[in-house]
Amino acid sequence: MRKLFTSESVTEGHPDKLCDYISDSILDAYLSQDENSRVACETVAGKGEIYITGEISSVAEVNIEEIARQAIKEIGYDDANLDIDYRTCKINVNVSKQSPDIALGVDKSLESKEGELESEGAGDQGIMFGFACDETKELMPLPISLAHKLAKRLTIVRKQNIINYLRPDGKVQVTIEYEDEKPIRVDTIVISTQHNAYIDLEILKKDIKEKVIKEVVPEELLDEKTKYFINPTGRFVIGGPLGDSGLTGRKIIVDTYGGYARHGGGAFSGKDATKVDRSAAYMARFIAKNIVANGYAKKCEIQFSYAIGVAKPVSIYVDTYGTNTIPEEEIVNKIYEKFDLTPRGIINYLELKKPIYRNTTNYGHFGKEELNWEKIIEL
């Protein structure tokens, strides 16, 4: 049976990703001074204006406006007529401390209060998913893997002046054809990239095909039937927050598995690791990846659920889609036996108090070998 599946990615200049990057930059700035900082930072971007809000409790002293301007500069936004200018944009900061009601459950878990377990509680209720499969060497689904690599390549050719007329905003979409659940070819590639006004569209299409697509997508996955849609609207000069508003946490499917596996609903960027939306999703990916890497399954999805103020997960669910080589019950038992899935246990195991989060913001939070939750261990 043949079928098609599509995933998308965006460049770091996409308005939503701009907001994610500002939020994670602020988080890292606090953690670099105070590893126990509690941060839930949201950013909104619109025409010529950045609005930063949220709850932050920390002994660190951070110039939030300065951090935001530097993040915008790093992405490459410097023209208010085309997108936004890091030097002249208006930045509003409205940040308060973490609610004392939330802090009650995070500082001391329900189990701690009852004498069962000395640990912090989860910072919120929620469900988190982790996923891995053997379609790529990084054990990610092929559609999102290629989409991320293409989006990253767009940024590389821009920043290295390989294609010197590109601007920061851009989107990528990749459709893979599967036969009997195995990826066999690339059916469609869609790339929309912001550019300077003077460039001829045919030159842009040729450059993107030669210097982006052919540099990323393995030749054996492309054929004469592969379809290419490069800047299909014909013009993409106005971009960034001038072309569309941005918001932290609006690209959660881009951040995870491109829709190939489920997402729990909680965004990642701007949140410290006491927020299990982020930390438990990282841990779920780590365990799912190692289940596949250790040969217990070819495909694996894990779900954790937490209750606010309670340290241990309320439930653990494993689905190997019938690809398991040992019983799923045995896999669940291995998880319970080997890992401390309390917030403190996850934070310590994955070293999540470090200022590492700017490195996660763009081109997916999963599949990057340098991140601790991507390491392969023996289970």
PDB file of N, CA and C in Angstrom, residues 169-206:
ATOM      1  N   ASP A 169      12.960  35.242   6.837  1.00  0.00           N
ATOM      2  CA  ASP A 169      11.712  34.487   6.957  1.00  0.00           C
ATOM      3  C   ASP A 169      11.645  33.382   5.904  1.00  0.00           C
ATOM      4  N   GLY A 170      11.084  32.239   6.277  1.00  0.00           N
ATOM      5  CA  GLY A 170      10.946  31.157   5.306  1.00  0.00           C
ATOM      6  C   GLY A 170      10.207  29.957   5.862  1.00  0.00           C
ATOM      7  N   LYS A 171       9.634  29.165   4.953  1.00  0.00           N
ATOM      8  CA  LYS A 171       8.903  27.949   5.329  1.00  0.00           C
ATOM      9  C   LYS A 171       9.233  26.838   4.342  1.00  0.00           C
ATOM     10  N   VAL A 172       9.199  25.612   4.831  1.00  0.00           N
ATOM     11  CA  VAL A 172       9.508  24.429   4.022  1.00  0.00           C
ATOM     12  C   VAL A 172       8.452  23.367   4.292  1.00  0.00           C
ATOM     13  N   GLN A 173       8.107  22.615   3.258  1.00  0.00           N
ATOM     14  CA  GLN A 173       7.183  21.490   3.413  1.00  0.00           C
ATOM     15  C   GLN A 173       7.684  20.331   2.556  1.00  0.00           C
ATOM     16  N   VAL A 174       7.708  19.142   3.133  1.00  0.00           N
ATOM     17  CA  VAL A 174       8.202  17.960   2.429  1.00  0.00           C
ATOM     18  C   VAL A 174       7.160  16.851   2.494  1.00  0.00           C
ATOM     19  N   THR A 175       6.831  16.304   1.342  1.00  0.00           N
ATOM     20  CA  THR A 175       5.906  15.168   1.253  1.00  0.00           C
ATOM     21  C   THR A 175       6.679  13.922   0.845  1.00  0.00           C
ATOM     22  N   ILE A 176       6.568  12.881   1.664  1.00  0.00           N
ATOM     23  CA  ILE A 176       7.251  11.607   1.410  1.00  0.00           C
ATOM     24  C   ILE A 176       6.238  10.550   1.005  1.00  0.00           C
ATOM     25  N   GLU A 177       6.594   9.775  -0.008  1.00  0.00           N
ATOM     26  CA  GLU A 177       5.766   8.632  -0.390  1.00  0.00           C
ATOM     27  C   GLU A 177       6.255   7.391   0.352  1.00  0.00           C
ATOM     28  N   TYR A 178       5.301   6.696   0.953  1.00  0.00           N
ATOM     29  CA  TYR A 178       5.588   5.458   1.689  1.00  0.00           C
ATOM     30  C   TYR A 178       4.988   4.273   0.950  1.00  0.00           C
ATOM     31  N   GLU A 179       5.700   3.167   1.005  1.00  0.00           N
ATOM     32  CA  GLU A 179       5.180   1.904   0.497  1.00  0.00           C
ATOM     33  C   GLU A 179       5.343   0.860   1.583  1.00  0.00           C
ATOM     34  N   ASP A 180       4.222   0.276   2.018  1.00  0.00           N
ATOM     35  CA  ASP A 180       4.228  -0.696   3.119  1.00  0.00           C
ATOM     36  C   ASP A 180       4.963  -0.129   4.341  1.00  0.00           C
ATOM     37  N   GLU A 181       4.628   1.124   4.680  1.00  0.00           N
ATOM     38  CA  GLU A 181       5.141   1.821   5.872  1.00  0.00           C
ATOM     39  C   GLU A 181       6.606   2.231   5.761  1.00  0.00           C
ATOM     40  N   LYS A 182       7.225   2.042   4.605  1.00  0.00           N
ATOM     41  CA  LYS A 182       8.625   2.436   4.436  1.00  0.00           C
ATOM     42  C   LYS A 182       8.721   3.620   3.478  1.00  0.00           C
ATOM     43  N   PRO A 183       9.531   4.638   3.817  1.00  0.00           N
ATOM     44  CA  PRO A 183       9.683   5.783   2.917  1.00  0.00           C
ATOM     45  C   PRO A 183      10.489   5.386   1.683  1.00  0.00           C
ATOM     46  N   ILE A 184       9.978   5.734   0.499  1.00  0.00           N
ATOM     47  CA  ILE A 184      10.662   5.304  -0.728  1.00  0.00           C
ATOM     48  C   ILE A 184      11.115   6.473  -1.606  1.00  0.00           C
ATOM     49  N   ARG A 185      10.463   7.636  -1.502  1.00  0.00           N
ATOM     50  CA  ARG A 185      10.842   8.758  -2.364  1.00  0.00           C
ATOM     51  C   ARG A 185      10.243  10.057  -1.835  1.00  0.00           C
ATOM     52  N   VAL A 186      10.821  11.161  -2.326  1.00  0.00           N
ATOM     53  CA  VAL A 186      10.241  12.483  -2.049  1.00  0.00           C
ATOM     54  C   VAL A 186       9.241  12.794  -3.154  1.00  0.00           C
ATOM     55  N   ASP A 187       8.001  13.028  -2.759  1.00  0.00           N
ATOM     56  CA  ASP A 187       6.962  13.331  -3.742  1.00  0.00           C
ATOM     57  C   ASP A 187       6.914  14.824  -4.060  1.00  0.00           C
ATOM     58  N   THR A 188       6.972  15.671  -3.012  1.00  0.00           N
ATOM     59  CA  THR A 188       6.815  17.114  -3.212  1.00  0.00           C
ATOM     60  C   THR A 188       7.684  17.885  -2.222  1.00  0.00           C
ATOM     61  N   ILE A 189       8.287  18.962  -2.701  1.00  0.00           N
ATOM     62  CA  ILE A 189       9.007  19.902  -1.832  1.00  0.00           C
ATOM     63  C   ILE A 189       8.442  21.300  -2.083  1.00  0.00           C
ATOM     64  N   VAL A 190       8.030  21.964  -1.009  1.00  0.00           N
ATOM     65  CA  VAL A 190       7.544  23.335  -1.087  1.00  0.00           C
ATOM     66  C   VAL A 190       8.483  24.214  -0.268  1.00  0.00           C
ATOM     67  N   ILE A 191       9.016  25.253  -0.887  1.00  0.00           N
ATOM     68  CA  ILE A 191       9.877  26.200  -0.178  1.00  0.00           C
ATOM     69  C   ILE A 191       9.416  27.617  -0.494  1.00  0.00           C
ATOM     70  N   SER A 192       9.129  28.377   0.545  1.00  0.00           N
ATOM     71  CA  SER A 192       8.813  29.794   0.406  1.00  0.00           C
ATOM     72  C   SER A 192       9.830  30.569   1.220  1.00  0.00           C
ATOM     73  N   THR A 193      10.619  31.397   0.565  1.00  0.00           N
ATOM     74  CA  THR A 193      11.680  32.117   1.253  1.00  0.00           C
ATOM     75  C   THR A 193      11.609  33.606   0.951  1.00  0.00           C
ATOM     76  N   GLN A 194      11.746  34.394   1.991  1.00  0.00           N
ATOM     77  CA  GLN A 194      11.764  35.847   1.838  1.00  0.00           C
ATOM     78  C   GLN A 194      13.017  36.275   1.060  1.00  0.00           C
ATOM     79  N   HIS A 195      12.864  37.318   0.249  1.00  0.00           N
ATOM     80  CA  HIS A 195      13.983  37.737  -0.590  1.00  0.00           C
ATOM     81  C   HIS A 195      13.939  39.250  -0.794  1.00  0.00           C
ATOM     82  N   ASN A 196      15.041  39.812  -1.233  1.00  0.00           N
ATOM     83  CA  ASN A 196      15.073  41.225  -1.586  1.00  0.00           C
ATOM     84  C   ASN A 196      14.265  41.470  -2.855  1.00  0.00           C
ATOM     85  N   ALA A 197      13.785  42.692  -3.011  1.00  0.00           N
ATOM     86  CA  ALA A 197      12.815  42.993  -4.063  1.00  0.00           C
ATOM     87  C   ALA A 197      13.380  42.854  -5.469  1.00  0.00           C
ATOM     88  N   TYR A 198      14.668  43.078  -5.646  1.00  0.00           N
ATOM     89  CA  TYR A 198      15.228  43.168  -6.994  1.00  0.00           C
ATOM     90  C   TYR A 198      15.439  41.825  -7.681  1.00  0.00           C
ATOM     91  N   ILE A 199      15.383  40.719  -6.966  1.00  0.00           N
ATOM     92  CA  ILE A 199      15.805  39.441  -7.536  1.00  0.00           C
ATOM     93  C   ILE A 199      14.751  38.866  -8.478  1.00  0.00           C
ATOM     94  N   ASP A 200      15.191  38.279  -9.571  1.00  0.00           N
ATOM     95  CA  ASP A 200      14.305  37.615 -10.528  1.00  0.00           C
ATOM     96  C   ASP A 200      13.882  36.264  -9.969  1.00  0.00           C
ATOM     97  N   LEU A 201      12.599  35.956 -10.080  1.00  0.00           N
ATOM     98  CA  LEU A 201      12.061  34.731  -9.484  1.00  0.00           C
ATOM     99  C   LEU A 201      12.693  33.480 -10.083  1.00  0.00           C
ATOM    100  N   GLU A 202      12.988  33.493 -11.369  1.00  0.00           N
ATOM    101  CA  GLU A 202      13.582  32.311 -12.004  1.00  0.00           C
ATOM    102  C   GLU A 202      14.997  32.053 -11.483  1.00  0.00           C
ATOM    103  N   ILE A 203      15.720  33.113 -11.200  1.00  0.00           N
ATOM    104  CA  ILE A 203      17.049  32.953 -10.599  1.00  0.00           C
ATOM    105  C   ILE A 203      16.923  32.370  -9.202  1.00  0.00           C
ATOM    106  N   LEU A 204      15.965  32.877  -8.444  1.00  0.00           N
ATOM    107  CA  LEU A 204      15.733  32.362  -7.085  1.00  0.00           C
ATOM    108  C   LEU A 204      15.405  30.871  -7.125  1.00  0.00           C
ATOM    109  N   LYS A 205      14.511  30.481  -8.015  1.00  0.00           N
ATOM    110  CA  LYS A 205      14.118  29.068  -8.100  1.00  0.00           C
ATOM    111  C   LYS A 205      15.324  28.188  -8.427  1.00  0.00           C
ATOM    112  N   LYS A 206      16.142  28.637  -9.361  1.00  0.00           N
ATOM    113  CA  LYS A 206      17.325  27.871  -9.741  1.00  0.00           C
ATOM    114  C   LYS A 206      18.304  27.765  -8.575  1.00  0.00           C
TER     115      LYS A 206
END
